[in-house]
Short mmCIF file of C-alpha atoms in Angstrom, two decimals:
data_model
loop_
_atom_site.label_atom_id
_atom_site.label_comp_id
_atom_site.label_asym_id
_atom_site.label_seq_id
_atom_site.Cartn_x
_atom_site.Cartn_y
_atom_site.Cartn_z
CA VAL X 1 0.00 0.00 0.00
CA GLU X 2 1.03 3.62 -0.42
CA LYS X 3 1.77 4.92 3.06
CA ASP X 4 0.12 8.05 4.37
CA GLU X 5 2.43 9.38 7.10
CA ASP X 6 0.53 12.61 7.78
CA TYR X 7 -0.74 13.15 11.28
CA THR X 8 -2.37 15.78 13.47
CA VAL X 9 -1.52 16.84 17.01
CA LYS X 10 -4.03 18.02 19.58
CA SER X 11 -3.33 19.51 23.01
CA LEU X 12 -5.59 18.46 25.87
CA ALA X 13 -4.36 21.43 27.95
CA GLU X 14 -4.49 24.46 25.70
CA ASP X 15 -3.89 26.81 28.60
CA VAL X 16 -0.41 25.24 28.83
CA ILE X 17 0.37 24.34 25.19
CA VAL X 18 -1.45 25.27 22.00
CA ILE X 19 -0.84 23.58 18.65
CA GLU X 20 -0.27 25.63 15.52
CA GLY X 21 0.00 23.16 12.64
CA ASN X 22 2.51 20.63 13.87
CA ASN X 23 4.24 23.19 16.09
CA ALA X 24 3.61 23.45 19.81
CA LYS X 25 3.65 26.82 21.61
CA SER X 26 4.14 27.00 25.36
CA LEU X 27 1.91 29.50 27.18
CA LYS X 28 2.79 28.85 30.81
CA ALA X 29 4.30 26.32 33.15
CA GLY X 30 2.30 23.13 33.66
CA VAL X 31 1.64 19.64 32.29
CA ALA X 32 -0.01 19.05 28.91
CA GLU X 33 -1.02 15.85 27.15
CA LEU X 34 -0.54 15.89 23.38
CA VAL X 35 -2.45 13.40 21.23
CA TYR X 36 -0.93 12.36 17.88
CA THR X 37 -3.53 10.96 15.47
CA SER X 38 -2.83 9.33 12.09
CA ASN X 39 -4.57 10.93 9.14
CA TYR X 40 -4.53 7.50 7.43
CA ASP X 41 -6.42 5.79 10.26
CA ALA X 42 -7.97 8.01 12.90
CA SER X 43 -8.31 5.06 15.25
CA LYS X 44 -4.53 4.95 15.55
CA CYS X 45 -3.10 7.50 17.95
CA ASP X 46 -0.49 8.01 20.62
CA THR X 47 0.03 10.46 23.46
CA LEU X 48 2.96 12.52 24.71
CA ILE X 49 3.09 14.03 28.19
CA VAL X 50 4.92 17.38 28.19
CA ASN X 51 6.06 18.97 31.44
CA VAL X 52 6.59 22.71 30.87
CA THR X 53 8.69 24.45 33.54
CA GLN X 54 9.06 28.18 34.08
CA GLY X 55 12.25 29.60 32.61
CA ILE X 56 14.29 32.54 33.90
CA THR X 57 12.17 35.68 33.71
CA LYS X 58 14.08 38.45 35.44
CA ILE X 59 17.47 39.50 36.78
CA ASP X 60 17.91 42.24 39.38
CA VAL X 61 21.22 43.90 40.24
CA ALA X 62 21.40 47.09 42.27
CA ALA X 63 23.59 50.01 41.25
CA HIS X 64 26.78 50.33 43.29
CA GLU X 65 29.48 52.85 44.16
CA LEU X 66 33.19 52.18 44.53
CA TYR X 67 36.16 54.38 45.38
CA TYR X 68 39.05 54.79 42.97
CA GLY X 69 41.98 53.02 44.61
CA GLY X 70 39.67 51.16 46.99
CA GLU X 71 38.42 47.60 47.15
CA GLY X 72 36.27 45.94 44.50
CA TYR X 73 33.07 44.03 45.21
CA ILE X 74 31.01 41.03 44.13
CA PRO X 75 27.54 42.21 43.09
CA GLU X 76 24.43 40.52 44.44
CA VAL X 77 22.73 39.15 41.33
CA LYS X 78 19.11 38.09 41.93
CA VAL X 79 17.73 35.68 39.33
CA TYR X 80 13.99 35.00 39.22
CA ARG X 81 11.83 32.27 37.73
CA GLY X 82 8.47 33.95 37.73
CA GLU X 83 8.21 35.42 41.23
CA GLU X 84 10.49 32.76 42.68
CA LEU X 85 14.08 33.68 43.53
CA VAL X 86 16.46 31.06 42.12
CA ALA X 87 19.12 30.01 44.61
CA ASP X 88 22.71 29.64 43.37
CA ALA X 89 21.77 30.61 39.82
CA GLU X 90 24.65 30.72 37.35
CA TYR X 91 25.14 34.03 35.61
CA THR X 92 27.75 35.96 33.65
CA LEU X 93 28.97 39.54 33.94
CA SER X 94 30.33 41.48 30.99
CA TYR X 95 31.62 44.99 30.40
CA GLU X 96 33.22 46.60 27.38
CA SER X 97 34.63 50.10 26.96
CA GLU X 98 37.44 51.75 25.04
CA GLU X 99 38.31 53.59 28.26
CA PRO X 100 37.34 51.11 31.00
CA VAL X 101 36.31 52.44 34.38
CA VAL X 102 36.16 48.98 36.00
CA GLU X 103 37.41 45.48 35.32
CA ILE X 104 35.77 42.12 35.95
CA VAL X 105 38.03 39.53 37.56
CA ASP X 106 37.36 35.88 38.36
CA GLY X 107 34.05 36.16 36.51
CA ASN X 108 32.12 37.94 39.26
CA LYS X 109 34.26 40.55 41.05
CA ILE X 110 34.27 44.18 39.88
CA ASN X 111 37.37 46.27 40.59
CA PRO X 112 37.67 50.04 40.09
CA LEU X 113 40.18 51.33 37.52
CA LYS X 114 39.48 55.05 37.39
CA ILE X 115 36.89 57.68 38.29
CA GLY X 116 33.75 57.44 36.16
CA THR X 117 30.63 55.35 35.55
CA ALA X 118 30.43 51.89 33.99
CA ILE X 119 27.42 50.06 32.57
CA VAL X 120 27.80 46.36 33.38
CA LYS X 121 25.66 43.60 31.89
CA ALA X 122 24.43 40.55 33.81
CA ALA X 123 23.00 37.56 31.93
CA CYS X 124 21.39 34.26 32.84
CA ALA X 125 19.96 31.91 30.19
CA LYS X 126 18.43 34.28 27.60
CA VAL X 127 17.64 37.06 30.07
CA GLU X 128 19.89 40.13 30.43
CA THR X 129 19.93 43.29 32.50
CA GLU X 130 22.26 46.26 32.92
CA PHE X 131 23.35 48.06 36.07
CA THR X 132 25.65 50.97 36.83
CA VAL X 133 28.86 50.95 38.82
CA THR X 134 30.07 54.42 39.73
CA VAL X 135 33.71 54.87 40.71
CA LYS X 136 34.05 57.92 42.93
CA SER X 137 36.98 59.99 44.07
CA ALA X 138 38.06 59.24 47.62
CA LEU X 139 39.77 62.63 47.83
CA GLU X 140 37.56 65.17 49.57
CA SER X 141 39.96 68.05 49.14
CA ILE X 142 43.54 69.15 48.71
CA ALA X 143 44.34 72.00 51.05
CA ARG X 144 47.04 74.14 52.62
CA GLU X 145 47.61 75.23 56.20
CA SER X 146 47.95 78.75 54.78
CA ASN X 147 46.92 79.97 51.34
CA THR X 148 49.53 82.74 51.23
CA LEU X 149 53.30 82.73 51.27
CA SER X 150 55.64 85.72 51.47
CA TYR X 151 59.08 85.52 49.92
CA GLU X 152 61.76 88.21 49.89
CA ARG X 153 64.20 88.23 47.01
CA THR X 154 67.88 88.89 47.84
CA THR X 155 69.49 88.86 44.38
CA ASP X 156 68.77 89.97 40.83
CA GLY X 157 69.03 86.42 39.48
CA GLU X 158 66.99 83.22 39.76
CA GLU X 159 66.22 82.07 43.28
CA ASN X 160 64.71 78.80 44.48
CA ILE X 161 61.67 79.05 46.73
CA THR X 162 60.87 76.29 49.19
CA LEU X 163 57.16 75.62 48.87
CA PRO X 164 55.05 73.97 51.57
CA GLU X 165 53.48 70.62 50.73
CA PRO X 166 49.70 70.31 50.40
CA VAL X 167 47.41 68.43 52.76
CA PHE X 168 45.23 65.64 51.34
CA ASN X 169 41.88 65.02 53.01
CA TRP X 170 40.54 61.54 52.22
CA VAL X 171 37.08 60.06 52.69
CA LYS X 172 37.07 57.88 55.82
CA ASP X 173 35.14 54.73 56.66
CA ASN X 174 33.07 54.13 59.79
CA ASP X 175 36.24 53.32 61.73
CA GLY X 176 37.82 56.63 60.79
CA LYS X 177 40.30 55.09 58.35
CA PRO X 178 40.81 56.29 54.76
CA VAL X 179 38.71 54.25 52.32
CA VAL X 180 41.72 53.83 50.02
CA ASN X 181 45.05 52.21 50.80
CA ASN X 182 48.35 53.54 49.48
CA ALA X 183 46.57 56.71 48.34
CA ASN X 184 48.19 58.57 45.46
CA VAL X 185 49.45 61.86 46.92
CA ALA X 186 51.30 62.97 43.80
CA TYR X 187 50.48 66.47 42.58
CA THR X 188 51.53 69.12 40.09
CA ILE X 189 52.02 72.87 40.52
CA THR X 190 51.35 75.47 37.84
CA SER X 191 52.19 79.16 37.92
CA SER X 192 49.79 81.91 36.84
CA ASP X 193 52.72 84.16 35.81
CA LYS X 194 55.85 82.40 34.61
CA THR X 195 57.74 85.69 34.44
CA VAL X 196 57.49 85.98 38.23
CA ILE X 197 57.76 82.32 39.28
CA ARG X 198 58.67 79.49 36.94
CA MET X 199 57.97 75.91 37.98
CA ASP X 200 60.49 73.12 37.39
CA GLY X 201 58.50 70.09 38.43
CA LEU X 202 57.68 70.84 42.08
CA LYS X 203 60.53 73.34 42.42
CA ALA X 204 59.59 77.02 42.29
CA ILE X 205 62.09 79.46 40.78
CA SER X 206 61.67 83.15 41.53
CA LEU X 207 62.62 85.43 38.61
CA LYS X 208 61.49 88.86 39.80
CA GLU X 209 59.26 90.65 42.29
CA GLY X 210 55.52 90.27 41.90
CA THR X 211 52.45 88.36 43.00
CA VAL X 212 51.61 85.01 41.49
CA LYS X 213 49.13 82.23 42.11
CA LEU X 214 50.45 78.70 42.29
CA THR X 215 47.83 76.00 41.74
CA TYR X 216 48.41 72.61 43.35
CA THR X 217 46.47 69.91 41.48
CA SER X 218 46.07 66.30 42.57
CA GLU X 219 47.19 63.67 40.05
CA TYR X 220 44.73 61.25 41.67
CA ASP X 221 41.74 63.54 41.02
CA ALA X 222 42.40 66.46 38.71
CA THR X 223 39.20 68.20 39.87
CA LYS X 224 40.76 68.80 43.28
CA SER X 225 43.17 71.74 43.57
CA VAL X 226 44.22 74.56 45.89
CA VAL X 227 45.76 77.97 45.17
CA LEU X 228 48.78 79.41 47.00
CA THR X 229 49.38 83.12 46.54
CA VAL X 230 53.06 84.11 46.68
#
């Protein structure tokens, strides 16, 4: 005989699975019985029990702040299946930037690289989400005990001026300790009038009488500076 291998499929739980042609579409988690019936002989059929489970539906990760030069952290990634929190869910973290603000190490730890904001992606199964990691300056201010300095010239030539060092005020934790270890206290000094005082690195060279403003700028955080009037 010439075989007729066509068949139809019917779902007995269309709230769980509906049939479109010979394709099954899942609507929700549950158990559905599918009946396969031969188009050659409708008395011949078979059944398939399909257990549909809920897949990953949502990932939550809170935004976080780090300090430049401080410790990194492992984000708390919450993975949900419906409204149920999935314990010990496996996920991946990824971050790409031409000028990276953070780095991901060991797959799940985020370390600060420089001041700025990073958008990090977390993914589990086919679900993704993004969260921000802001790297802040731990330097509250760069200051001086006095913002003026008087210097009396004694010759007509170049004279070296000994300049006082700046004071760095760092953000402190709850125990009163700076939030960064081995803080970068390097700085630069620029002169507002190079005909009066010329800078050679951190050495000030007096050329003639006058008033000049020397600006101390932190190399750790270039937005922090203090002016010394000489």
